[in-house]
Short mmCIF file of C-alpha atoms in Angstrom, two decimals:
data_model
loop_
_atom_site.label_atom_id
_atom_site.label_comp_id
_atom_site.label_asym_id
_atom_site.label_seq_id
_atom_site.Cartn_x
_atom_site.Cartn_y
_atom_site.Cartn_z
CA MET A 299 215.15 131.07 241.46
CA THR A 300 216.15 129.32 238.27
CA GLU A 301 217.39 131.49 235.46
CA PRO A 302 215.54 130.98 232.17
CA THR A 303 217.70 129.38 229.54
CA TYR A 304 217.87 130.35 225.93
CA GLU A 305 219.07 128.13 223.16
CA PRO A 306 219.73 130.07 220.00
CA MET A 307 218.04 128.73 216.89
CA GLU A 308 219.96 127.98 213.75
CA HIS A 309 219.15 130.27 210.82
CA GLU A 310 217.18 127.62 208.93
CA GLU A 311 215.17 126.87 212.09
CA LYS A 312 214.28 130.57 212.43
CA LEU A 313 213.13 130.72 208.82
CA ALA A 314 210.99 127.61 209.22
CA TRP A 315 209.54 128.90 212.50
CA MET A 316 208.57 132.26 210.95
CA LEU A 317 206.94 130.56 207.97
CA GLU A 318 205.08 128.09 210.18
CA THR A 319 204.00 130.73 212.71
CA HIS A 320 203.19 133.69 210.44
CA GLY A 321 203.22 132.37 206.87
CA TRP A 322 206.03 134.80 206.03
CA GLY A 323 209.13 136.30 207.58
CA ILE A 324 211.62 139.11 207.44
CA GLU A 325 215.36 138.86 206.93
CA PRO A 326 217.39 141.83 208.19
CA VAL A 327 220.75 142.43 206.52
CA ALA A 328 223.51 144.43 208.18
CA PRO A 329 225.34 147.13 206.22
CA SER A 330 228.27 145.92 204.16
CA ASP A 331 231.90 146.74 204.64
CA GLN A 332 233.55 149.71 202.96
CA LYS A 333 234.49 147.62 199.90
CA ASP A 334 230.92 146.99 198.70
CA LEU A 335 229.29 149.93 200.51
CA ARG A 336 225.71 148.72 200.87
CA PRO A 337 223.34 150.07 203.57
CA ALA A 338 221.33 147.94 205.95
CA TYR A 339 218.05 146.60 204.60
CA SER A 340 215.35 144.05 205.31
CA TYR A 341 213.37 141.84 202.99
CA THR A 342 210.45 139.47 203.23
CA PHE A 343 210.25 135.80 202.41
CA GLY A 344 207.11 133.76 201.89
CA LEU A 345 204.86 136.40 200.30
CA GLU A 346 204.78 134.68 196.92
CA ALA A 347 203.31 131.55 198.53
CA LEU A 348 201.16 133.40 201.06
CA VAL A 349 199.48 136.07 198.93
CA GLY A 350 201.01 135.79 195.43
CA HIS A 351 202.85 139.09 195.82
CA PRO A 352 206.55 139.71 195.13
CA GLU A 353 208.80 139.79 198.17
CA ILE A 354 209.49 143.31 199.45
CA ALA A 355 212.85 144.90 200.30
CA ILE A 356 213.20 148.08 202.34
CA PHE A 357 216.49 149.97 202.65
CA GLY A 358 217.53 152.45 205.30
CA LEU A 359 215.19 151.50 208.13
CA ALA A 360 216.07 149.68 211.33
CA PRO A 361 214.75 146.09 211.28
CA VAL A 362 212.08 146.89 213.87
CA ALA A 363 210.80 149.83 211.79
CA ALA A 364 210.91 147.75 208.60
CA ARG A 365 209.02 144.96 210.39
CA GLY A 366 206.26 147.35 211.43
CA LEU A 367 205.85 148.66 207.91
CA LEU A 368 206.02 145.18 206.38
CA ASP A 369 203.40 143.91 208.87
CA LEU A 370 201.12 146.69 207.68
CA ILE A 371 201.74 145.82 204.02
CA VAL A 372 201.29 142.07 204.53
CA ASN A 373 198.06 142.54 206.51
CA HIS A 374 196.76 144.76 203.70
CA LEU A 375 197.59 142.07 201.13
CA ARG A 376 196.15 139.26 203.27
CA LEU A 377 192.85 141.12 203.48
CA GLY A 378 192.68 141.19 199.68
CA GLY A 379 194.19 144.61 199.13
CA THR A 380 196.53 145.36 196.28
CA LEU A 381 199.46 147.69 195.84
CA PRO A 382 200.49 149.16 192.51
CA ILE A 383 204.02 148.48 191.35
CA GLY A 384 205.78 151.21 189.41
CA GLU A 385 203.57 154.12 190.41
CA PRO A 386 203.30 156.22 193.58
CA PHE A 387 200.42 155.44 195.92
CA THR A 388 198.99 156.63 199.25
CA GLY A 389 197.26 154.79 202.05
CA LEU A 390 200.06 153.06 203.92
CA LEU A 391 201.96 155.93 205.48
CA ASP A 392 200.67 158.63 207.81
CA SER A 393 199.49 161.98 206.46
CA ASP A 394 198.80 160.50 203.01
CA GLN A 395 202.49 160.46 202.18
CA LEU A 396 203.33 158.73 198.94
CA SER A 397 205.04 155.34 198.74
CA VAL A 398 206.43 153.53 195.71
CA LEU A 399 207.05 149.86 194.93
CA LEU A 400 209.52 149.16 192.13
CA ASN A 401 210.42 145.81 190.58
CA ILE A 402 213.98 144.67 191.22
CA ASP A 403 215.95 142.93 188.47
CA ILE A 404 216.79 139.61 190.14
CA ASP A 405 219.54 138.84 187.60
CA GLN A 406 221.36 141.95 188.76
CA PHE A 407 220.62 141.83 192.52
CA GLU A 408 220.06 138.16 193.40
CA GLU A 409 223.00 138.17 195.84
CA TYR A 410 221.10 140.69 198.00
CA PHE A 411 218.48 138.00 198.78
CA PRO A 412 220.19 134.69 199.64
CA THR A 413 217.35 133.51 201.87
CA LEU A 414 214.95 133.53 198.93
CA ASN A 415 216.96 130.83 197.18
CA GLN A 416 216.71 128.74 200.36
CA ILE A 417 212.97 129.29 200.66
CA TYR A 418 211.96 128.90 197.02
CA GLY A 419 214.59 126.47 195.75
CA ASP A 420 214.04 126.01 192.02
CA GLN A 421 210.82 128.05 191.96
CA GLU A 422 210.96 131.52 190.49
CA TRP A 423 210.62 134.43 192.87
CA ARG A 424 210.22 138.18 192.54
CA VAL A 425 211.22 141.12 194.70
CA CYS A 426 210.19 144.74 194.67
CA GLN A 427 211.67 147.65 196.56
CA PHE A 428 209.49 149.71 198.87
CA LEU A 429 210.61 153.34 198.73
CA TRP A 430 209.69 155.67 201.55
CA PRO A 431 209.69 159.45 201.27
CA HIS A 432 211.56 161.99 203.34
CA ARG A 433 209.25 163.82 205.74
CA ASP A 434 208.95 166.65 203.19
CA GLY A 435 207.67 164.16 200.59
CA ALA A 436 210.86 163.92 198.48
CA PHE A 437 212.11 160.58 197.11
CA PRO A 438 215.73 159.59 196.40
CA TRP A 439 215.46 160.65 192.74
CA ASP A 440 214.20 164.13 193.69
CA GLU A 441 216.51 167.13 193.94
CA ALA A 442 215.11 167.85 197.41
CA TRP A 443 216.20 164.42 198.76
CA PRO A 444 218.65 165.13 201.61
CA GLU A 445 222.24 164.38 200.71
CA GLN A 446 222.82 162.60 204.04
CA LEU A 447 220.17 160.01 203.04
CA ARG A 448 221.62 159.16 199.60
CA TYR A 449 223.48 156.16 201.02
CA ALA A 450 220.59 155.05 203.28
CA GLN A 451 218.06 154.35 200.55
CA PRO A 452 219.61 153.46 197.21
CA VAL A 453 217.16 152.86 194.39
CA ILE A 454 217.77 149.37 192.99
CA GLY A 455 214.25 148.93 191.64
CA ASN A 456 213.19 149.83 188.11
CA TRP A 457 210.35 152.06 186.93
#
């Protein structure tokens, strides 16, 4: 029996394949070293062109979990749905838990999203942060937010 072979794709090939196949993609980012101390996160690319929505970044979730949530969000947007930015909303998460999308200041956090410069070139692009609640409904700015999650989901978006 012949073993299947696998040739790894270059990063740019993966980006192009995701855009061609799905119209958008997700870029997972590993946590930083101790010097910069940044948690793992994932962000989309291609949403501006696909549905006219800012790209979305999610901190503190494994890439597979972020992908599932982002698939849900993108499908909602593709079907003509909208999501408010800057105010809590329900409808995406189980048990009517609240979610929040906050605009991210690109001038301050552009280095978090290097793939977006590759994808959009000279075109302007936007990113917002999707914030998920703790199972008790608390968000990172709430007193009830668990201390052990403070690092996992930093708030880099603005109200």
